[in-house]
Amino acid sequence: MRVRDVMSSPAVVVAPRTSVKQAAAVLDERGFTCLPVVDADGKLAGAVSEADLLMDRFPPDPRIPVVERREREVGATVSDVMTTDVLTVAPDDEVSVVLAALHVEGHRSVPVVEAGAVVGVVTYRDLVHALARDDALIAADVQRRLDLYSGAAHWTVSVRGGEVTLGDERRDPIDRNVALRVAESVLGVLACRFAD
């Protein structure tokens, strides 16, 4: 399964000149944890996370004497607080590779970039959505795509727990290889095999 199959698109993005307050409102309203930041040309300039927006934002404990408080410089715009070294993925990247990268980097989302422009975002929620997809919907989608490939009634499809079993009487290795790739590209397919 490819990133383009699971990503949320179009991506919700903010500009570098967006105020921290406005960016926080977008995160709050949408339930996101991070937003891609794009320049005037739509190219990725960075990302701003909840942590970036919150850093030094709240006043210190009022019980601390004023002479002991340090002066805080708090950024007013997204460009003041964003991260510029951003993990990105491409639409044709494998979902399994993206999931591993998210885990290793400790991120919950990643911008999908094509030719420098943000075309979507992949979040854990997108991946959970794919995992939770109903088996009957998966089976119908796989069947439809295989019928388009080689005609109706060539393949039988059954799905259990996201695992697809394909059946055919021809047992042609080239057809089977293509059918396997077609089935694996369907949202929610976790594994694919042939009935023996």
PDB file of N, CA and C in Angstrom, residues 74-156:
ATOM      1  N   VAL A  74       8.849  35.368  23.418  1.00  0.00           N
ATOM      2  CA  VAL A  74       7.849  34.462  22.880  1.00  0.00           C
ATOM      3  C   VAL A  74       7.570  34.863  21.441  1.00  0.00           C
ATOM      4  N   GLY A  75       7.714  33.902  20.518  1.00  0.00           N
ATOM      5  CA  GLY A  75       7.452  34.174  19.115  1.00  0.00           C
ATOM      6  C   GLY A  75       5.988  34.496  18.866  1.00  0.00           C
ATOM      7  N   ALA A  76       5.753  35.420  17.954  1.00  0.00           N
ATOM      8  CA  ALA A  76       4.388  35.835  17.654  1.00  0.00           C
ATOM      9  C   ALA A  76       3.810  35.113  16.449  1.00  0.00           C
ATOM     10  N   THR A  77       4.673  34.673  15.521  1.00  0.00           N
ATOM     11  CA  THR A  77       4.194  34.017  14.304  1.00  0.00           C
ATOM     12  C   THR A  77       4.738  32.597  14.209  1.00  0.00           C
ATOM     13  N   VAL A  78       4.149  31.851  13.318  1.00  0.00           N
ATOM     14  CA  VAL A  78       4.572  30.471  13.097  1.00  0.00           C
ATOM     15  C   VAL A  78       6.056  30.414  12.716  1.00  0.00           C
ATOM     16  N   SER A  79       6.525  31.369  11.901  1.00  0.00           N
ATOM     17  CA  SER A  79       7.934  31.351  11.489  1.00  0.00           C
ATOM     18  C   SER A  79       8.879  31.506  12.671  1.00  0.00           C
ATOM     19  N   ASP A  80       8.401  32.117  13.758  1.00  0.00           N
ATOM     20  CA  ASP A  80       9.231  32.295  14.957  1.00  0.00           C
ATOM     21  C   ASP A  80       9.412  30.997  15.739  1.00  0.00           C
ATOM     22  N   VAL A  81       8.481  30.063  15.604  1.00  0.00           N
ATOM     23  CA  VAL A  81       8.506  28.873  16.462  1.00  0.00           C
ATOM     24  C   VAL A  81       8.585  27.549  15.698  1.00  0.00           C
ATOM     25  N   MET A  82       8.439  27.574  14.373  1.00  0.00           N
ATOM     26  CA  MET A  82       8.360  26.325  13.595  1.00  0.00           C
ATOM     27  C   MET A  82       9.707  25.604  13.521  1.00  0.00           C
ATOM     28  N   THR A  83       9.617  24.344  13.175  1.00  0.00           N
ATOM     29  CA  THR A  83      10.788  23.511  12.914  1.00  0.00           C
ATOM     30  C   THR A  83      11.014  23.492  11.405  1.00  0.00           C
ATOM     31  N   THR A  84      12.272  23.695  10.981  1.00  0.00           N
ATOM     32  CA  THR A  84      12.535  23.727   9.537  1.00  0.00           C
ATOM     33  C   THR A  84      13.084  22.403   9.010  1.00  0.00           C
ATOM     34  N   ASP A  85      13.633  21.573   9.878  1.00  0.00           N
ATOM     35  CA  ASP A  85      14.140  20.262   9.461  1.00  0.00           C
ATOM     36  C   ASP A  85      13.013  19.251   9.666  1.00  0.00           C
ATOM     37  N   VAL A  86      12.261  18.990   8.595  1.00  0.00           N
ATOM     38  CA  VAL A  86      11.021  18.226   8.698  1.00  0.00           C
ATOM     39  C   VAL A  86      11.142  16.883   7.975  1.00  0.00           C
ATOM     40  N   LEU A  87      10.705  15.833   8.648  1.00  0.00           N
ATOM     41  CA  LEU A  87      10.578  14.521   8.023  1.00  0.00           C
ATOM     42  C   LEU A  87       9.451  14.607   7.005  1.00  0.00           C
ATOM     43  N   THR A  88       9.698  14.166   5.776  1.00  0.00           N
ATOM     44  CA  THR A  88       8.659  14.159   4.739  1.00  0.00           C
ATOM     45  C   THR A  88       8.632  12.798   4.059  1.00  0.00           C
ATOM     46  N   VAL A  89       7.532  12.524   3.369  1.00  0.00           N
ATOM     47  CA  VAL A  89       7.407  11.319   2.564  1.00  0.00           C
ATOM     48  C   VAL A  89       6.842  11.704   1.205  1.00  0.00           C
ATOM     49  N   ALA A  90       6.946  10.790   0.260  1.00  0.00           N
ATOM     50  CA  ALA A  90       6.421  11.000  -1.088  1.00  0.00           C
ATOM     51  C   ALA A  90       5.162  10.151  -1.276  1.00  0.00           C
ATOM     52  N   PRO A  91       4.297  10.537  -2.202  1.00  0.00           N
ATOM     53  CA  PRO A  91       3.053   9.782  -2.417  1.00  0.00           C
ATOM     54  C   PRO A  91       3.265   8.312  -2.761  1.00  0.00           C
ATOM     55  N   ASP A  92       4.376   7.977  -3.405  1.00  0.00           N
ATOM     56  CA  ASP A  92       4.614   6.589  -3.799  1.00  0.00           C
ATOM     57  C   ASP A  92       5.393   5.774  -2.777  1.00  0.00           C
ATOM     58  N   ASP A  93       5.728   6.358  -1.631  1.00  0.00           N
ATOM     59  CA  ASP A  93       6.420   5.611  -0.581  1.00  0.00           C
ATOM     60  C   ASP A  93       5.496   4.535  -0.014  1.00  0.00           C
ATOM     61  N   GLU A  94       6.097   3.456   0.435  1.00  0.00           N
ATOM     62  CA  GLU A  94       5.351   2.360   1.061  1.00  0.00           C
ATOM     63  C   GLU A  94       4.873   2.767   2.451  1.00  0.00           C
ATOM     64  N   VAL A  95       3.638   2.453   2.775  1.00  0.00           N
ATOM     65  CA  VAL A  95       3.073   2.789   4.079  1.00  0.00           C
ATOM     66  C   VAL A  95       3.871   2.144   5.205  1.00  0.00           C
ATOM     67  N   SER A  96       4.337   0.928   5.018  1.00  0.00           N
ATOM     68  CA  SER A  96       5.092   0.244   6.076  1.00  0.00           C
ATOM     69  C   SER A  96       6.374   0.995   6.417  1.00  0.00           C
ATOM     70  N   VAL A  97       7.018   1.594   5.420  1.00  0.00           N
ATOM     71  CA  VAL A  97       8.243   2.369   5.648  1.00  0.00           C
ATOM     72  C   VAL A  97       7.907   3.659   6.400  1.00  0.00           C
ATOM     73  N   VAL A  98       6.811   4.295   6.019  1.00  0.00           N
ATOM     74  CA  VAL A  98       6.377   5.527   6.681  1.00  0.00           C
ATOM     75  C   VAL A  98       6.047   5.259   8.144  1.00  0.00           C
ATOM     76  N   LEU A  99       5.343   4.176   8.401  1.00  0.00           N
ATOM     77  CA  LEU A  99       4.980   3.822   9.772  1.00  0.00           C
ATOM     78  C   LEU A  99       6.229   3.621  10.626  1.00  0.00           C
ATOM     79  N   ALA A 100       7.220   2.952  10.080  1.00  0.00           N
ATOM     80  CA  ALA A 100       8.479   2.747  10.805  1.00  0.00           C
ATOM     81  C   ALA A 100       9.169   4.087  11.076  1.00  0.00           C
ATOM     82  N   ALA A 101       9.173   4.975  10.096  1.00  0.00           N
ATOM     83  CA  ALA A 101       9.802   6.299  10.267  1.00  0.00           C
ATOM     84  C   ALA A 101       9.077   7.119  11.326  1.00  0.00           C
ATOM     85  N   LEU A 102       7.748   7.092  11.316  1.00  0.00           N
ATOM     86  CA  LEU A 102       6.978   7.813  12.325  1.00  0.00           C
ATOM     87  C   LEU A 102       7.329   7.306  13.725  1.00  0.00           C
ATOM     88  N   HIS A 103       7.425   6.001  13.843  1.00  0.00           N
ATOM     89  CA  HIS A 103       7.733   5.398  15.142  1.00  0.00           C
ATOM     90  C   HIS A 103       9.132   5.788  15.613  1.00  0.00           C
ATOM     91  N   VAL A 104      10.103   5.669  14.734  1.00  0.00           N
ATOM     92  CA  VAL A 104      11.495   5.973  15.099  1.00  0.00           C
ATOM     93  C   VAL A 104      11.659   7.444  15.464  1.00  0.00           C
ATOM     94  N   GLU A 105      11.040   8.325  14.695  1.00  0.00           N
ATOM     95  CA  GLU A 105      11.176   9.770  14.913  1.00  0.00           C
ATOM     96  C   GLU A 105      10.287  10.282  16.042  1.00  0.00           C
ATOM     97  N   GLY A 106       9.331   9.463  16.481  1.00  0.00           N
ATOM     98  CA  GLY A 106       8.436   9.887  17.546  1.00  0.00           C
ATOM     99  C   GLY A 106       7.398  10.906  17.088  1.00  0.00           C
ATOM    100  N   HIS A 107       7.097  10.913  15.792  1.00  0.00           N
ATOM    101  CA  HIS A 107       6.101  11.833  15.241  1.00  0.00           C
ATOM    102  C   HIS A 107       4.749  11.136  15.134  1.00  0.00           C
ATOM    103  N   ARG A 108       3.687  11.943  15.071  1.00  0.00           N
ATOM    104  CA  ARG A 108       2.342  11.400  14.895  1.00  0.00           C
ATOM    105  C   ARG A 108       1.807  11.664  13.496  1.00  0.00           C
ATOM    106  N   SER A 109       2.516  12.501  12.736  1.00  0.00           N
ATOM    107  CA  SER A 109       2.103  12.804  11.369  1.00  0.00           C
ATOM    108  C   SER A 109       3.323  13.199  10.553  1.00  0.00           C
ATOM    109  N   VAL A 110       3.146  13.147   9.227  1.00  0.00           N
ATOM    110  CA  VAL A 110       4.240  13.522   8.334  1.00  0.00           C
ATOM    111  C   VAL A 110       3.639  14.126   7.066  1.00  0.00           C
ATOM    112  N   PRO A 111       4.218  15.265   6.601  1.00  0.00           N
ATOM    113  CA  PRO A 111       3.733  15.846   5.349  1.00  0.00           C
ATOM    114  C   PRO A 111       4.108  14.978   4.156  1.00  0.00           C
ATOM    115  N   VAL A 112       3.217  14.930   3.179  1.00  0.00           N
ATOM    116  CA  VAL A 112       3.476  14.229   1.920  1.00  0.00           C
ATOM    117  C   VAL A 112       3.841  15.306   0.902  1.00  0.00           C
ATOM    118  N   VAL A 113       5.048  15.187   0.355  1.00  0.00           N
ATOM    119  CA  VAL A 113       5.582  16.229  -0.520  1.00  0.00           C
ATOM    120  C   VAL A 113       5.890  15.655  -1.891  1.00  0.00           C
ATOM    121  N   GLU A 114       5.460  16.395  -2.917  1.00  0.00           N
ATOM    122  CA  GLU A 114       5.741  16.024  -4.304  1.00  0.00           C
ATOM    123  C   GLU A 114       6.232  17.277  -5.020  1.00  0.00           C
ATOM    124  N   ALA A 115       7.437  17.210  -5.575  1.00  0.00           N
ATOM    125  CA  ALA A 115       8.059  18.358  -6.253  1.00  0.00           C
ATOM    126  C   ALA A 115       8.116  19.577  -5.334  1.00  0.00           C
ATOM    127  N   GLY A 116       8.375  19.356  -4.058  1.00  0.00           N
ATOM    128  CA  GLY A 116       8.509  20.441  -3.099  1.00  0.00           C
ATOM    129  C   GLY A 116       7.211  20.943  -2.504  1.00  0.00           C
ATOM    130  N   ALA A 117       6.079  20.586  -3.113  1.00  0.00           N
ATOM    131  CA  ALA A 117       4.775  21.064  -2.641  1.00  0.00           C
ATOM    132  C   ALA A 117       4.111  20.026  -1.737  1.00  0.00           C
ATOM    133  N   VAL A 118       3.425  20.507  -0.728  1.00  0.00           N
ATOM    134  CA  VAL A 118       2.698  19.619   0.181  1.00  0.00           C
ATOM    135  C   VAL A 118       1.389  19.207  -0.496  1.00  0.00           C
ATOM    136  N   VAL A 119       1.235  17.889  -0.711  1.00  0.00           N
ATOM    137  CA  VAL A 119       0.035  17.369  -1.373  1.00  0.00           C
ATOM    138  C   VAL A 119      -0.886  16.614  -0.412  1.00  0.00           C
ATOM    139  N   GLY A 120      -0.416  16.409   0.807  1.00  0.00           N
ATOM    140  CA  GLY A 120      -1.215  15.702   1.794  1.00  0.00           C
ATOM    141  C   GLY A 120      -0.451  15.533   3.087  1.00  0.00           C
ATOM    142  N   VAL A 121      -1.061  14.816   4.003  1.00  0.00           N
ATOM    143  CA  VAL A 121      -0.455  14.498   5.294  1.00  0.00           C
ATOM    144  C   VAL A 121      -0.864  13.074   5.639  1.00  0.00           C
ATOM    145  N   VAL A 122       0.055  12.320   6.228  1.00  0.00           N
ATOM    146  CA  VAL A 122      -0.271  10.992   6.752  1.00  0.00           C
ATOM    147  C   VAL A 122      -0.160  11.058   8.267  1.00  0.00           C
ATOM    148  N   THR A 123      -1.225  10.638   8.933  1.00  0.00           N
ATOM    149  CA  THR A 123      -1.254  10.612  10.392  1.00  0.00           C
ATOM    150  C   THR A 123      -1.513   9.183  10.868  1.00  0.00           C
ATOM    151  N   TYR A 124      -1.274   8.966  12.137  1.00  0.00           N
ATOM    152  CA  TYR A 124      -1.647   7.675  12.705  1.00  0.00           C
ATOM    153  C   TYR A 124      -3.136   7.423  12.517  1.00  0.00           C
ATOM    154  N   ARG A 125      -3.949   8.477  12.609  1.00  0.00           N
ATOM    155  CA  ARG A 125      -5.400   8.322  12.428  1.00  0.00           C
ATOM    156  C   ARG A 125      -5.710   7.784  11.028  1.00  0.00           C
ATOM    157  N   ASP A 126      -4.992   8.274   9.998  1.00  0.00           N
ATOM    158  CA  ASP A 126      -5.193   7.774   8.632  1.00  0.00           C
ATOM    159  C   ASP A 126      -4.876   6.285   8.560  1.00  0.00           C
ATOM    160  N   LEU A 127      -3.810   5.885   9.234  1.00  0.00           N
ATOM    161  CA  LEU A 127      -3.396   4.480   9.199  1.00  0.00           C
ATOM    162  C   LEU A 127      -4.368   3.603   9.986  1.00  0.00           C
ATOM    163  N   VAL A 128      -4.874   4.119  11.109  1.00  0.00           N
ATOM    164  CA  VAL A 128      -5.878   3.372  11.875  1.00  0.00           C
ATOM    165  C   VAL A 128      -7.148   3.227  11.050  1.00  0.00           C
ATOM    166  N   HIS A 129      -7.504   4.288  10.321  1.00  0.00           N
ATOM    167  CA  HIS A 129      -8.687   4.231   9.448  1.00  0.00           C
ATOM    168  C   HIS A 129      -8.543   3.097   8.424  1.00  0.00           C
ATOM    169  N   ALA A 130      -7.360   2.970   7.835  1.00  0.00           N
ATOM    170  CA  ALA A 130      -7.118   1.894   6.864  1.00  0.00           C
ATOM    171  C   ALA A 130      -7.214   0.524   7.534  1.00  0.00           C
ATOM    172  N   LEU A 131      -6.638   0.408   8.729  1.00  0.00           N
ATOM    173  CA  LEU A 131      -6.661  -0.856   9.462  1.00  0.00           C
ATOM    174  C   LEU A 131      -8.086  -1.271   9.830  1.00  0.00           C
ATOM    175  N   ALA A 132      -8.923  -0.302  10.139  1.00  0.00           N
ATOM    176  CA  ALA A 132     -10.287  -0.582  10.595  1.00  0.00           C
ATOM    177  C   ALA A 132     -11.287  -0.777   9.452  1.00  0.00           C
ATOM    178  N   ARG A 133     -10.866  -0.626   8.223  1.00  0.00           N
ATOM    179  CA  ARG A 133     -11.800  -0.703   7.098  1.00  0.00           C
ATOM    180  C   ARG A 133     -12.508  -2.064   7.080  1.00  0.00           C
ATOM    181  N   ASP A 134     -13.790  -2.035   6.823  1.00  0.00           N
ATOM    182  CA  ASP A 134     -14.633  -3.229   6.831  1.00  0.00           C
ATOM    183  C   ASP A 134     -14.198  -4.233   5.759  1.00  0.00           C
ATOM    184  N   ASP A 135     -14.159  -5.512   6.121  1.00  0.00           N
ATOM    185  CA  ASP A 135     -13.737  -6.570   5.196  1.00  0.00           C
ATOM    186  C   ASP A 135     -14.603  -6.628   3.939  1.00  0.00           C
ATOM    187  N   ALA A 136     -15.895  -6.405   4.080  1.00  0.00           N
ATOM    188  CA  ALA A 136     -16.781  -6.456   2.906  1.00  0.00           C
ATOM    189  C   ALA A 136     -16.444  -5.342   1.917  1.00  0.00           C
ATOM    190  N   LEU A 137     -16.106  -4.162   2.428  1.00  0.00           N
ATOM    191  CA  LEU A 137     -15.702  -3.055   1.554  1.00  0.00           C
ATOM    192  C   LEU A 137     -14.379  -3.357   0.863  1.00  0.00           C
ATOM    193  N   ILE A 138     -13.463  -3.943   1.613  1.00  0.00           N
ATOM    194  CA  ILE A 138     -12.165  -4.319   1.036  1.00  0.00           C
ATOM    195  C   ILE A 138     -12.381  -5.343  -0.080  1.00  0.00           C
ATOM    196  N   ALA A 139     -13.170  -6.373   0.200  1.00  0.00           N
ATOM    197  CA  ALA A 139     -13.425  -7.426  -0.791  1.00  0.00           C
ATOM    198  C   ALA A 139     -14.062  -6.852  -2.054  1.00  0.00           C
ATOM    199  N   ALA A 140     -15.034  -5.966  -1.889  1.00  0.00           N
ATOM    200  CA  ALA A 140     -15.699  -5.367  -3.056  1.00  0.00           C
ATOM    201  C   ALA A 140     -14.730  -4.528  -3.871  1.00  0.00           C
ATOM    202  N   ASP A 141     -13.865  -3.798  -3.189  1.00  0.00           N
ATOM    203  CA  ASP A 141     -12.883  -2.955  -3.883  1.00  0.00           C
ATOM    204  C   ASP A 141     -11.858  -3.812  -4.631  1.00  0.00           C
ATOM    205  N   VAL A 142     -11.350  -4.858  -3.973  1.00  0.00           N
ATOM    206  CA  VAL A 142     -10.393  -5.759  -4.628  1.00  0.00           C
ATOM    207  C   VAL A 142     -11.050  -6.422  -5.832  1.00  0.00           C
ATOM    208  N   GLN A 143     -12.272  -6.917  -5.664  1.00  0.00           N
ATOM    209  CA  GLN A 143     -12.981  -7.593  -6.759  1.00  0.00           C
ATOM    210  C   GLN A 143     -13.173  -6.651  -7.945  1.00  0.00           C
ATOM    211  N   ARG A 144     -13.595  -5.428  -7.660  1.00  0.00           N
ATOM    212  CA  ARG A 144     -13.823  -4.448  -8.732  1.00  0.00           C
ATOM    213  C   ARG A 144     -12.537  -4.174  -9.508  1.00  0.00           C
ATOM    214  N   ARG A 145     -11.444  -4.002  -8.787  1.00  0.00           N
ATOM    215  CA  ARG A 145     -10.175  -3.708  -9.460  1.00  0.00           C
ATOM    216  C   ARG A 145      -9.674  -4.907 -10.273  1.00  0.00           C
ATOM    217  N   LEU A 146      -9.842  -6.101  -9.728  1.00  0.00           N
ATOM    218  CA  LEU A 146      -9.414  -7.294 -10.471  1.00  0.00           C
ATOM    219  C   LEU A 146     -10.294  -7.528 -11.692  1.00  0.00           C
ATOM    220  N   ASP A 147     -11.587  -7.249 -11.578  1.00  0.00           N
ATOM    221  CA  ASP A 147     -12.488  -7.371 -12.728  1.00  0.00           C
ATOM    222  C   ASP A 147     -12.087  -6.398 -13.830  1.00  0.00           C
ATOM    223  N   LEU A 148     -11.673  -5.201 -13.450  1.00  0.00           N
ATOM    224  CA  LEU A 148     -11.200  -4.230 -14.444  1.00  0.00           C
ATOM    225  C   LEU A 148      -9.923  -4.717 -15.130  1.00  0.00           C
ATOM    226  N   TYR A 149      -9.086  -5.396 -14.353  1.00  0.00           N
ATOM    227  CA  TYR A 149      -7.815  -5.904 -14.886  1.00  0.00           C
ATOM    228  C   TYR A 149      -8.024  -7.063 -15.858  1.00  0.00           C
ATOM    229  N   SER A 150      -8.822  -8.048 -15.471  1.00  0.00           N
ATOM    230  CA  SER A 150      -8.874  -9.258 -16.298  1.00  0.00           C
ATOM    231  C   SER A 150     -10.277  -9.763 -16.615  1.00  0.00           C
ATOM    232  N   GLY A 151     -11.270  -8.944 -16.376  1.00  0.00           N
ATOM    233  CA  GLY A 151     -12.633  -9.366 -16.697  1.00  0.00           C
ATOM    234  C   GLY A 151     -13.337  -9.982 -15.514  1.00  0.00           C
ATOM    235  N   ALA A 152     -14.657  -9.852 -15.542  1.00  0.00           N
ATOM    236  CA  ALA A 152     -15.482 -10.374 -14.444  1.00  0.00           C
ATOM    237  C   ALA A 152     -15.374 -11.894 -14.365  1.00  0.00           C
ATOM    238  N   ALA A 153     -15.511 -12.398 -13.172  1.00  0.00           N
ATOM    239  CA  ALA A 153     -15.570 -13.838 -12.878  1.00  0.00           C
ATOM    240  C   ALA A 153     -14.241 -14.570 -13.040  1.00  0.00           C
ATOM    241  N   HIS A 154     -13.145 -13.866 -13.263  1.00  0.00           N
ATOM    242  CA  HIS A 154     -11.843 -14.533 -13.325  1.00  0.00           C
ATOM    243  C   HIS A 154     -11.328 -14.849 -11.919  1.00  0.00           C
ATOM    244  N   TRP A 155     -11.514 -13.913 -11.001  1.00  0.00           N
ATOM    245  CA  TRP A 155     -10.970 -14.058  -9.650  1.00  0.00           C
ATOM    246  C   TRP A 155     -12.079 -14.195  -8.620  1.00  0.00           C
ATOM    247  N   THR A 156     -11.785 -14.979  -7.580  1.00  0.00           N
ATOM    248  CA  THR A 156     -12.648 -14.977  -6.399  1.00  0.00           C
ATOM    249  C   THR A 156     -11.866 -14.272  -5.294  1.00  0.00           C
TER     250      THR A 156
END
